[in-house]
Coordinates of C-alpha atoms in Angstrom, one line a residue:
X108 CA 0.0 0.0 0.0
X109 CA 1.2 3.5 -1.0
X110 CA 0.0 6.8 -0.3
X111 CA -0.2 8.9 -4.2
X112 CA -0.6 12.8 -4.2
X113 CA 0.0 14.9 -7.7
X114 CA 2.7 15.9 -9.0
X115 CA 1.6 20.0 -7.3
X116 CA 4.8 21.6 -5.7
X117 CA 2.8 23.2 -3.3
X118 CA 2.2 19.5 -1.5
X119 CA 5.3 17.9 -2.7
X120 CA 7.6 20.6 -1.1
X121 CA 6.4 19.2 2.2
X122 CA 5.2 15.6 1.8
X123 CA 7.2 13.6 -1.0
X124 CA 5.3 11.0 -2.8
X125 CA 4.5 9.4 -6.4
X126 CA 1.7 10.6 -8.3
X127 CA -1.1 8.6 -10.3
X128 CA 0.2 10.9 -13.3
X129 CA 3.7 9.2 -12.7
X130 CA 2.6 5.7 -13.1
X131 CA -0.7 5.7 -15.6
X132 CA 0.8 6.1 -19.4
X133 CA 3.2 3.1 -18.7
X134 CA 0.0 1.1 -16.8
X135 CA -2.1 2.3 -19.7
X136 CA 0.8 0.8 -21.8
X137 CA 0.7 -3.0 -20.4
X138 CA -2.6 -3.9 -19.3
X139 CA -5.0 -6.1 -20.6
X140 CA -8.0 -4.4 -18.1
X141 CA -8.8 -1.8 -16.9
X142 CA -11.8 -1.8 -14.6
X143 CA -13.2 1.3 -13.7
X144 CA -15.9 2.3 -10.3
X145 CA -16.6 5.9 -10.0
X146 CA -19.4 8.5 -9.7
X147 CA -19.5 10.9 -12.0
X148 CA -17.9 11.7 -15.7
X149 CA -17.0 14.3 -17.3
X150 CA -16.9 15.4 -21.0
X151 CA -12.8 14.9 -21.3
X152 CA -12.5 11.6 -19.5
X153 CA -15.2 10.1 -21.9
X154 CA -12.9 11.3 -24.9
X155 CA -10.0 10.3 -22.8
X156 CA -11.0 6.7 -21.9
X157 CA -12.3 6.2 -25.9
X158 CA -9.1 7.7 -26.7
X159 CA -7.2 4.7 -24.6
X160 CA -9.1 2.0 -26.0
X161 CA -8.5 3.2 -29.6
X162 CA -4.6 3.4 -29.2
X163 CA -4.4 -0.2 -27.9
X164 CA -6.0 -1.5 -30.9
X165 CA -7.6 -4.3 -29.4
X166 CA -5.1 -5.1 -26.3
X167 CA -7.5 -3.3 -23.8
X168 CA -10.9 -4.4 -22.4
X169 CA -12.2 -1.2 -20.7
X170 CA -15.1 -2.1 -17.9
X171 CA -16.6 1.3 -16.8
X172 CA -19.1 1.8 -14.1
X173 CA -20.5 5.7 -13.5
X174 CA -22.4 5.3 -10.4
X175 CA -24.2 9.0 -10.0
X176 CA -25.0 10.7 -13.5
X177 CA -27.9 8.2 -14.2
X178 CA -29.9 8.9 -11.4
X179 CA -28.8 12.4 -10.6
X180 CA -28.5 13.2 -14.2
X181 CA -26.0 13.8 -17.5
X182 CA -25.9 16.6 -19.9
X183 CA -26.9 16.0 -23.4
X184 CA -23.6 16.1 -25.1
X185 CA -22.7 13.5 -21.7
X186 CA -25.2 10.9 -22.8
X187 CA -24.9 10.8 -26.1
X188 CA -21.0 10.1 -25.7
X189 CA -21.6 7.6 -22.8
X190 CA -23.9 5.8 -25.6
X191 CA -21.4 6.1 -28.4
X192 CA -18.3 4.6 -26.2
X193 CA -20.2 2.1 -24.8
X194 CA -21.1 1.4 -28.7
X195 CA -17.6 1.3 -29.5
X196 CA -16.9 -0.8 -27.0
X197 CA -19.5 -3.3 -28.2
X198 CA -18.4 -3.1 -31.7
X199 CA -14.9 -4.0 -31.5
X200 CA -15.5 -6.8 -28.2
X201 CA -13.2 -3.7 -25.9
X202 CA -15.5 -3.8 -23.2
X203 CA -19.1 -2.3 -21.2
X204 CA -20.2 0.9 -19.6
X205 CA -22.8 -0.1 -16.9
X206 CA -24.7 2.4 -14.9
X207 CA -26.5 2.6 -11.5
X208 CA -30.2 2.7 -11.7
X209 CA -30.8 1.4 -7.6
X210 CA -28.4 4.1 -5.5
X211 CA -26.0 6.6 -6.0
X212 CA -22.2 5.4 -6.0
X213 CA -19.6 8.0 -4.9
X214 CA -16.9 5.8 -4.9
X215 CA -13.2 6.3 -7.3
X216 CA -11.7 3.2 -7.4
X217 CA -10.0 2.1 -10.4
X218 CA -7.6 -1.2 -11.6
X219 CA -5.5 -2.3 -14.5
X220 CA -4.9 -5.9 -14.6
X221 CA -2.4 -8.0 -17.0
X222 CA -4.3 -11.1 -17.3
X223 CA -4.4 -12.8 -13.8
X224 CA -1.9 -10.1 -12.4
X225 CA -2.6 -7.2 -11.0
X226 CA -0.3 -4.2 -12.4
X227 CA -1.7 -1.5 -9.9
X228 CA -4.9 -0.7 -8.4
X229 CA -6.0 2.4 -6.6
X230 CA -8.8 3.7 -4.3
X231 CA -8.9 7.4 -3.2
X232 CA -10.1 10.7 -3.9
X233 CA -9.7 11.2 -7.9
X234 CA -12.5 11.3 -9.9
X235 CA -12.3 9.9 -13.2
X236 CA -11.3 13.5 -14.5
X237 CA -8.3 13.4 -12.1
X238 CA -7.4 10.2 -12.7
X239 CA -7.4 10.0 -16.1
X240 CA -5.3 13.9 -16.0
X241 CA -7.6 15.4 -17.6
X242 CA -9.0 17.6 -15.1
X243 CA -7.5 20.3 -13.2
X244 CA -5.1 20.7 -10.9
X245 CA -6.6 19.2 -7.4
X246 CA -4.7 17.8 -4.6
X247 CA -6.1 14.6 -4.8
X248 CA -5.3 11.6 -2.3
X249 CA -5.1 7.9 -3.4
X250 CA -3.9 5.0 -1.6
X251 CA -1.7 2.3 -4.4
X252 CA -2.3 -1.6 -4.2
X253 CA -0.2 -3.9 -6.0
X254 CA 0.0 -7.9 -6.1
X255 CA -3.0 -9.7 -3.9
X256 CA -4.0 -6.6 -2.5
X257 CA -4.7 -5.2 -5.6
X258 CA -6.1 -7.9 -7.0
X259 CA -8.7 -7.8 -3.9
X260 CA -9.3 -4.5 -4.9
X261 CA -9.7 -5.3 -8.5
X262 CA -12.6 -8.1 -7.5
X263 CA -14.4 -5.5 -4.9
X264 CA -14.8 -3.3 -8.4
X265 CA -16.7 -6.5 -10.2
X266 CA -18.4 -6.8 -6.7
X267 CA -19.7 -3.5 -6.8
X268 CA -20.4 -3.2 -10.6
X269 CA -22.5 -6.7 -10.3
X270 CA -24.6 -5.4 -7.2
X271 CA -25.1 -1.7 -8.3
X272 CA -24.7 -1.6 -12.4
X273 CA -26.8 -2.4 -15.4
X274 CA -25.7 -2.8 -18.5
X275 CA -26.0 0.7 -20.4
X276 CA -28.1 -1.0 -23.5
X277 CA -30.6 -2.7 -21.0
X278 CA -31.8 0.5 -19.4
X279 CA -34.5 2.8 -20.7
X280 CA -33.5 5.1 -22.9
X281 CA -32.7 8.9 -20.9
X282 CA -34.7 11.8 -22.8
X283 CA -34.7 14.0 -19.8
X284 CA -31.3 16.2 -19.6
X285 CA -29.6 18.2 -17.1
X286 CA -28.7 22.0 -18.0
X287 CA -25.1 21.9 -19.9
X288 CA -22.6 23.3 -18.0
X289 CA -22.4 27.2 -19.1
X290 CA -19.2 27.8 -16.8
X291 CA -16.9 26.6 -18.6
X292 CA -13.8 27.4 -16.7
X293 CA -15.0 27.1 -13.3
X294 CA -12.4 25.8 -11.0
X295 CA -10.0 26.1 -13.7
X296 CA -6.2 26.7 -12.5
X297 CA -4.7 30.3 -14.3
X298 CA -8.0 31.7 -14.3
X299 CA -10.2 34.6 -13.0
X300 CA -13.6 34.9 -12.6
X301 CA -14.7 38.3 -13.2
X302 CA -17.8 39.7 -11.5
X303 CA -20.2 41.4 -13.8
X304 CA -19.0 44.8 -12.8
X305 CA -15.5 44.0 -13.6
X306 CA -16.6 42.3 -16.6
X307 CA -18.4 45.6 -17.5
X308 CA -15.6 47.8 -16.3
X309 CA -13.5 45.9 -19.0
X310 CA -15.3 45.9 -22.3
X311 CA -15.8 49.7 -21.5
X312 CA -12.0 50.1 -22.4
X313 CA -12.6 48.5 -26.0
X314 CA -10.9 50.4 -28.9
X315 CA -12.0 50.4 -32.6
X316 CA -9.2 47.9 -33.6
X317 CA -9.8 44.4 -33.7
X318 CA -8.2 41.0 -34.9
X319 CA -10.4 37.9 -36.2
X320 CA -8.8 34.7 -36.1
X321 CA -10.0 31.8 -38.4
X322 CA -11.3 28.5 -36.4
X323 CA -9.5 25.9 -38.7
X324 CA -11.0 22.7 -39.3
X325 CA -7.7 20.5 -39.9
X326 CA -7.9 16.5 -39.4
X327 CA -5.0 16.7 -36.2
X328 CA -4.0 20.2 -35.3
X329 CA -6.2 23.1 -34.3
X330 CA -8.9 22.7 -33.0
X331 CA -8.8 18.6 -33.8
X332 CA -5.0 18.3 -31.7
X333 CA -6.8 15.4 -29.9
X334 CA -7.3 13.2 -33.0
X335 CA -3.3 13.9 -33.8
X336 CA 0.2 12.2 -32.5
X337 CA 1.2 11.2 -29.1
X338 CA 3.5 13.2 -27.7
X339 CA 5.9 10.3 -27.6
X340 CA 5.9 7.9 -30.6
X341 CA 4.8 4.1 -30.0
X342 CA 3.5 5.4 -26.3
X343 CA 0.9 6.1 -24.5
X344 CA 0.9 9.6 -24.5
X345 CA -2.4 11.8 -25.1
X346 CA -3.7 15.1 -26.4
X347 CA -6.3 15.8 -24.4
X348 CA -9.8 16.0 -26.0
X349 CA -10.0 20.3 -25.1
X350 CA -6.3 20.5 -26.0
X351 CA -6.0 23.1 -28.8
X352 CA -3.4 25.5 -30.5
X353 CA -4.8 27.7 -33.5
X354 CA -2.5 28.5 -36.2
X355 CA -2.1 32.1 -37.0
X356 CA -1.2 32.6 -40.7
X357 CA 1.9 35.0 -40.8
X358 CA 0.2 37.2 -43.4
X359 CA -3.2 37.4 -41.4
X360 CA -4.7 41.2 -41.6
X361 CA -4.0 43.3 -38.2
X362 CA -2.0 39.5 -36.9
X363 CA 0.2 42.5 -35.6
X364 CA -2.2 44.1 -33.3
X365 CA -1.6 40.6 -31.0
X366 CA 2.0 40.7 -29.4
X367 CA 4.0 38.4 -30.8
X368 CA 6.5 35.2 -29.4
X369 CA 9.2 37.5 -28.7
X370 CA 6.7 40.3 -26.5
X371 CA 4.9 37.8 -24.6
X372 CA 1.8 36.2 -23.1
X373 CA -0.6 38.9 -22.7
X374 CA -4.2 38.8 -20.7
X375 CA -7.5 38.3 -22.7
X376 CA -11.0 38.6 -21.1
X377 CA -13.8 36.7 -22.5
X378 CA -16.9 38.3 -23.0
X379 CA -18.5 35.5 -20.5
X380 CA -16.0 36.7 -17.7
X381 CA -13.1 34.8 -17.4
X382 CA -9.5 36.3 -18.0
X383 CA -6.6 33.9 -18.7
X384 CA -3.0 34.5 -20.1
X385 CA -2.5 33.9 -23.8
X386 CA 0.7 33.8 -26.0
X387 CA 2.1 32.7 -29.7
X388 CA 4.6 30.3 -29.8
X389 CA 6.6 29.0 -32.5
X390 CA 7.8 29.4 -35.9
X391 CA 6.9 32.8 -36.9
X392 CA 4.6 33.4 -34.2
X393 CA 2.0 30.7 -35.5
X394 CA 0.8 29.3 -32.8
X395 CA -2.3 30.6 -30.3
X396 CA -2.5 29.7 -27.2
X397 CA -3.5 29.6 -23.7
X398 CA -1.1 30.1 -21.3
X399 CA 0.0 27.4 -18.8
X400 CA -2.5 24.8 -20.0
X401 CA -3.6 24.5 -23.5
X402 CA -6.9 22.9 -22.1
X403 CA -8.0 26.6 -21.4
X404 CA -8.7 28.0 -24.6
X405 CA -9.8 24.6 -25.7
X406 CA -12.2 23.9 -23.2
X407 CA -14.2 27.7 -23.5
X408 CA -14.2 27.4 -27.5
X409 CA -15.0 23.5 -27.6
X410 CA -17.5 23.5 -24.5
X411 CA -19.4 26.6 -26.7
X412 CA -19.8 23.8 -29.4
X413 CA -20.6 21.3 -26.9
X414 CA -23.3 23.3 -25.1
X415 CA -24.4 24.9 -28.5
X416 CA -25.2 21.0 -29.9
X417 CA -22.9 21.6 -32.9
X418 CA -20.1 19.6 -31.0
X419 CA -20.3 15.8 -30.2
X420 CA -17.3 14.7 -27.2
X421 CA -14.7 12.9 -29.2
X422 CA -15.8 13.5 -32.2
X423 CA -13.5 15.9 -35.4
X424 CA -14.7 20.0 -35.4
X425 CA -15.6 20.0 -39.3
X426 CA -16.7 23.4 -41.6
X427 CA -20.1 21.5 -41.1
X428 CA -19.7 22.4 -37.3
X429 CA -18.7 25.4 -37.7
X430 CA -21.9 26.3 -39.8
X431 CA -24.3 24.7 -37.5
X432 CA -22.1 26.6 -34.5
X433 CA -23.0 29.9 -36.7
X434 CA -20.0 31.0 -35.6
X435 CA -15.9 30.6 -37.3
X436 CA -13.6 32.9 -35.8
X437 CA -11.8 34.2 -32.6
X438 CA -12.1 37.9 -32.3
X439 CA -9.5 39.7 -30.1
X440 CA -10.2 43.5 -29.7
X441 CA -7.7 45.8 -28.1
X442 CA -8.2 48.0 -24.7
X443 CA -7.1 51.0 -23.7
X444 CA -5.7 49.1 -20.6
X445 CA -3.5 46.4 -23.0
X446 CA -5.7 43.5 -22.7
X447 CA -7.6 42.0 -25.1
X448 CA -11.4 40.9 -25.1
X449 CA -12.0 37.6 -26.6
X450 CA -14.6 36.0 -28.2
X451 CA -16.5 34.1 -31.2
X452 CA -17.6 35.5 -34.2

């Protein structure tokens, strides 16, 4: 048994341990299951666990129990990618999603086995977000079991999927939604959450000049980096499903109004109320991005999509997207103050 906490200097400085982030690409890697007990989901760690299945071709057999979201409830865009993983899973023989139709589950627990051996299993705080790294930054406690511990583990998540779960394609269909999720970078680390008066305060400072961005539609980069590369050839090693970078072209009108790789990130507010640090990076100042986490940017254009119904989880942005979205481009206007407010046109 070993206690895990992330990889956050703020709790390693004092208490030094291994993180879950430390041990799951290479666990990810090697097993042959991975067995899953948790309460709720959220849109990333459906792409995410999809996105694991599909790189081991085959090798994986995912088992995924969501104990909460069918009695307390899923978004639209939630369902409808719980249906089509557990649909994938069918089609190629990869696996199940079951979900709780007698009591709510709360519990994270979570095992990868290699055949009769148990590679690692865990028990703890993370929810499947965390666990899976595609949430934010939380410090997050789990407890490690290896060998016959984890193995006991491993058999108390079949116990609890047999007592508590039902297979998704047995239970009525769900045509009553929650509300999407219209904060879209709540709890997000690197940024603020403006109150409508500051919000106010900040579009009052808008000049006349203006930059408009094209949303491009390409198969792996852009806003589609999830579908592209590992970042480490023949290993597990993902882009995360709100992951983007925008390319900027170099002869883009008023591209200059924006400063530039060598000047520096530089604050945007969104006309929603968050503010966040953006930059371009590489080659000729090509690249736009959010600052510190590329999920930022990603996760307030994509979760628009999402919320908007033009956007299924896991699934390319295409120009037909972007025409039922209504909307194709990121507009940065200029302030008297030296920010910029952000938004989609």
């Amino acid at each position: 048994m070993e206690l895990l906490l992330p990889a956050n200097p703020i709790i390693q400085q004092q208490v030094h341990t291994r993180s879950i982030s430390s041990l799951y690409n290479r666990l990810v890697d090697n097993a042959t299951d991975f067995n899953v007990a948790t309460g709720f989901i959220t849109n990333d760690s459906i792409a995410a666990l999809k996105q694991i299945v599909e790189f081991r071709e085959g090798g994986l057999n995912l088992s995924l129990f969501i104990g909460m979201n069918y009695l307390d409830g899923f978004t639209k865009p939630q369902y409808n990618a719980i249906k089509e993983l557990d649909g994938f899973l069918t089609r190629y023989n990869s696996g199940k999603v079951f979900l709780s139709p007698k009591a709510l589950y709360h519990g994270k627990m979570y095992s990868f086995m290699q055949g009769s051996s148990c590679l690692a299993s865990f028990v703890g705080s993370s929810n499947l977000g965390s666990f899976v790294g595609t949430s934010q930054n939380l410090i997050e406690a789990d407890v490690l079991f290896q060998n016959d511990e984890g193995k006991q583990i491993n058999s108390y998540i079949k116990q609890i999927t047999n007592a508590l779960g039902t297979d998704f394609k047995d239970l009525p269909v769900i045509e009553k939604f929650k509300e999407v999720d219209f904060e879209l970078l709540k709890d997000y680390s690197y940024v603020k959450k403006l109150t409508k008066s500051q919000l106010q305060k900040e579009l009052s400072t808008i000049t006349g000049a203006y930059v408009d961005i094209p949303l491009k539609t390409e198969a792996k980069s852009n806003l589609n980096t999830y579908f592209g590369k590992g970042k480490i050839k023949g290993k597990y090693s993902p882009r995360g499903w709100y992951e983007v970078e925008i390319i900027v072209g170099k002869n883009l009108p008023d591209i200059d109004l924006i400063p530039d790789k060598e000047q520096g990130a530089f604050t945007v507010v969104t006309t929603d109320g968050y503010e966040f640090e953006c930059s371009r990076q590489g080659d000729y100042s090509k690249n736009f991005r959010s600052e510190n986490d590329l999920k930022i940017l990603g996760r307030w254009i994509k979760g628009q999509m999402e919320n908007y119904g033009a956007l299924e989880i896991g699934t390319p942005v295409t120009e037909d997207t972007l025409r039922k979205f209504g909307k194709s481009h990121l507009r940065l206007q200029k302030t008297t103050t030296g920010k910029f407010i952000l938004s989609l046109v």
